[in-house]
PDB file of C-alpha atoms in Angstrom:
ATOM      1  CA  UNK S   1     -20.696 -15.935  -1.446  1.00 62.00           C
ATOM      2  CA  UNK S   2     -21.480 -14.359  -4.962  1.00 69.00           C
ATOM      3  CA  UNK S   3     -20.244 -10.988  -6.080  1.00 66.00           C
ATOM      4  CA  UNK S   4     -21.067  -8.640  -9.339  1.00 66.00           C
ATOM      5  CA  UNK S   5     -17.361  -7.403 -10.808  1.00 65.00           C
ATOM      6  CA  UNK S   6     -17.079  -4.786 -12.470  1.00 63.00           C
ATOM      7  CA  UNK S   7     -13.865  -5.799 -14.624  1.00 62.00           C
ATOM      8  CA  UNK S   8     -13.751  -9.928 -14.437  1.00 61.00           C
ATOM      9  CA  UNK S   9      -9.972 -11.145 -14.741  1.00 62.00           C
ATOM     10  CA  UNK S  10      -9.040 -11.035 -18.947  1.00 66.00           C
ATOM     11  CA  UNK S  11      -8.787 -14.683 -20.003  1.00 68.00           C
ATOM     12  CA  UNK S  12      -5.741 -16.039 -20.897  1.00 70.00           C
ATOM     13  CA  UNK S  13      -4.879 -18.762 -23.718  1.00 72.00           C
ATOM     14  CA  UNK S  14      -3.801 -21.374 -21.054  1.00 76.00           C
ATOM     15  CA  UNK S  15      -4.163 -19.640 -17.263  1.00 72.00           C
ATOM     16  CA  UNK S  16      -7.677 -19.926 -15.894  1.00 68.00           C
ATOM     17  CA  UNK S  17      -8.873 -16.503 -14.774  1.00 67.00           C
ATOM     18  CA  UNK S  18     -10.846 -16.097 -11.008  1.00 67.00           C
ATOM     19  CA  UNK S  19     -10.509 -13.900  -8.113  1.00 67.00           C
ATOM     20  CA  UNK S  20      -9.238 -14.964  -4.766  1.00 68.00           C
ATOM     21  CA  UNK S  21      -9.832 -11.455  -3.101  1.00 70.00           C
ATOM     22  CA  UNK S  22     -12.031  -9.250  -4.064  1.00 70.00           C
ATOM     23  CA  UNK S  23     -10.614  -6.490  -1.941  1.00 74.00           C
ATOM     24  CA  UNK S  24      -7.614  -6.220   0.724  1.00 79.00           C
ATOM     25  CA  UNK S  25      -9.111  -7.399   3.962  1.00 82.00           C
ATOM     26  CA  UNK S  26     -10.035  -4.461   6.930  1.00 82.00           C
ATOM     27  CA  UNK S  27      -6.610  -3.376   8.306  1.00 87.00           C
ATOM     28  CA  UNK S  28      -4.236  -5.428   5.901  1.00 86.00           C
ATOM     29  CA  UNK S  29      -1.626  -2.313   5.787  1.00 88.00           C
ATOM     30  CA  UNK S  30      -2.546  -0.842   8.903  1.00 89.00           C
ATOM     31  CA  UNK S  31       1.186  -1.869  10.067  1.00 88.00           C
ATOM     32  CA  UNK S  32       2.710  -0.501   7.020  1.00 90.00           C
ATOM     33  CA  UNK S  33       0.548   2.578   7.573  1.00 92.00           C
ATOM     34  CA  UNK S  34       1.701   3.280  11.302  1.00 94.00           C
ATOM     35  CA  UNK S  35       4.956   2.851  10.843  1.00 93.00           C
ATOM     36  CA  UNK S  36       6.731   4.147   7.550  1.00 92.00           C
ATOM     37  CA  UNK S  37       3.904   7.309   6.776  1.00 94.00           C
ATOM     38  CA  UNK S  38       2.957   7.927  10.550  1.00 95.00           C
ATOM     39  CA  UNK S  39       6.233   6.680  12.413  1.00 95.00           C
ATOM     40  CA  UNK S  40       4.302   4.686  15.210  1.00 96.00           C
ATOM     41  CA  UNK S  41       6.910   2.002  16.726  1.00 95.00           C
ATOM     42  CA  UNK S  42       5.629  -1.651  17.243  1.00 92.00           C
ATOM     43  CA  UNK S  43       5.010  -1.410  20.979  1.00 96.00           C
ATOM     44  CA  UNK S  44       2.645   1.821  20.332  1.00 96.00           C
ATOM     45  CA  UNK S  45       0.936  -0.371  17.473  1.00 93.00           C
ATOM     46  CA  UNK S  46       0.285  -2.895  19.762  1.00 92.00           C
ATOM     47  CA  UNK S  47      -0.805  -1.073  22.129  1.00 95.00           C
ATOM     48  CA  UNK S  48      -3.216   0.575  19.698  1.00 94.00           C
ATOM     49  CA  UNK S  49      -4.358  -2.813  18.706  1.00 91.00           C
ATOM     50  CA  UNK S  50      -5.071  -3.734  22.568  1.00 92.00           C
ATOM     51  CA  UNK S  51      -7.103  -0.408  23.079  1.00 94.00           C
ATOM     52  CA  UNK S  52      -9.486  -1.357  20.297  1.00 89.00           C
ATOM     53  CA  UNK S  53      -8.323   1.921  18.272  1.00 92.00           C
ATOM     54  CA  UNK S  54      -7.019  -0.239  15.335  1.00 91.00           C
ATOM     55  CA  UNK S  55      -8.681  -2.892  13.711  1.00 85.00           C
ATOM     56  CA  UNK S  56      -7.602  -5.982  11.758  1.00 83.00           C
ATOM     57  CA  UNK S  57     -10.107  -8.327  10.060  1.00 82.00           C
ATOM     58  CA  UNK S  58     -12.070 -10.698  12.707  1.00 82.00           C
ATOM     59  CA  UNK S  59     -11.098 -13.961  12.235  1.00 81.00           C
ATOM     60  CA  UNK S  60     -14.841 -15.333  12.910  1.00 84.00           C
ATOM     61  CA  UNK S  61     -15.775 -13.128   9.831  1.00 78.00           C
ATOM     62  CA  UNK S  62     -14.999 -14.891   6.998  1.00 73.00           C
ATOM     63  CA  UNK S  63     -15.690 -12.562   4.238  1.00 71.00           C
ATOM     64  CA  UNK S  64     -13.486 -10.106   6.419  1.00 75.00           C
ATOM     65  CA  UNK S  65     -10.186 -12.651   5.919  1.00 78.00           C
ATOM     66  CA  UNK S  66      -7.514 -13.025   3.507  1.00 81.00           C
ATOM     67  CA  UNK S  67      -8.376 -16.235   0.947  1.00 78.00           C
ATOM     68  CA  UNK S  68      -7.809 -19.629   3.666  1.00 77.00           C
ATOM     69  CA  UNK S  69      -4.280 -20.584   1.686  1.00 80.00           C
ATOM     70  CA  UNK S  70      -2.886 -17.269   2.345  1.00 81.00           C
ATOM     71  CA  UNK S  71       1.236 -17.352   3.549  1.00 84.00           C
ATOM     72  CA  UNK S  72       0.674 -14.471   5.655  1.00 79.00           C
ATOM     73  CA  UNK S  73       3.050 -12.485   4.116  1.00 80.00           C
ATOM     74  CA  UNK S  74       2.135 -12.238  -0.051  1.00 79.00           C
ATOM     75  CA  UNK S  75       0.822  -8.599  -0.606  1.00 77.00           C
ATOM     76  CA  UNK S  76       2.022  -6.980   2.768  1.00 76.00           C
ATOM     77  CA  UNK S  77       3.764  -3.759   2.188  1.00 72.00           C
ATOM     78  CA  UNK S  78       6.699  -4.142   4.103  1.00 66.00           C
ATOM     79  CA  UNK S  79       6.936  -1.879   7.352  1.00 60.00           C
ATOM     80  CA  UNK S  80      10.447  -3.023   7.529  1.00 58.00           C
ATOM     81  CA  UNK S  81      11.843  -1.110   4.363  1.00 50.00           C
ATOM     82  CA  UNK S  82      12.432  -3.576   2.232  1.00 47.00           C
ATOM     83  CA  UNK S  83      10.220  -4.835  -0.710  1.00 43.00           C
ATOM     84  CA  UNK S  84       7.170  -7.133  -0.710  1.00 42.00           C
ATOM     85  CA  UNK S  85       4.904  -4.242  -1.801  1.00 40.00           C
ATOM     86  CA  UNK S  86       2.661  -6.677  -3.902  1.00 37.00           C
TER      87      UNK S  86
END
């Protein structure tokens, strides 16, 4: 739905300006989180995951979710060591 911003996108000469996320969806660097700062491995994330203890956006939620034409990947920080930090 509709949202008040604060700062609105500046407009450029020739780019439209909008917003496709207004925030970073629930748990979007949880992975990056566990595993480079706290040093979880995958199988313990997972596990966490299964438990209930960490939470990633509900798919039936759809102001919880990335924007619908989303790779997957654009905007992860990388738990793997290698770039993709934005």
């Amino acid at each position: 739905g509709y949202m008040v911003e604060h700062a609105y996108p500046p407009r450029m000469s020739l780019t439209p300006s909008r917003i496709k996320w207004s925030c970073r969806p629930l748990g979007f660097d949880n992975e990056y989180v566990f595993k480079k700062v706290l040093g979880y491995s995958t199988k313990a994330i997972k596990d966490l995951e299964t438990k209930g203890v960490i939470f990633k956006w509900d798919p039936s939620i759809p102001c919880q979710n990335p924007p619908p034409d989303w790779d997957g990947k654009k905007g992860l920080r990388s738990a793997g060591g290698k770039g993709n930090d934005r």
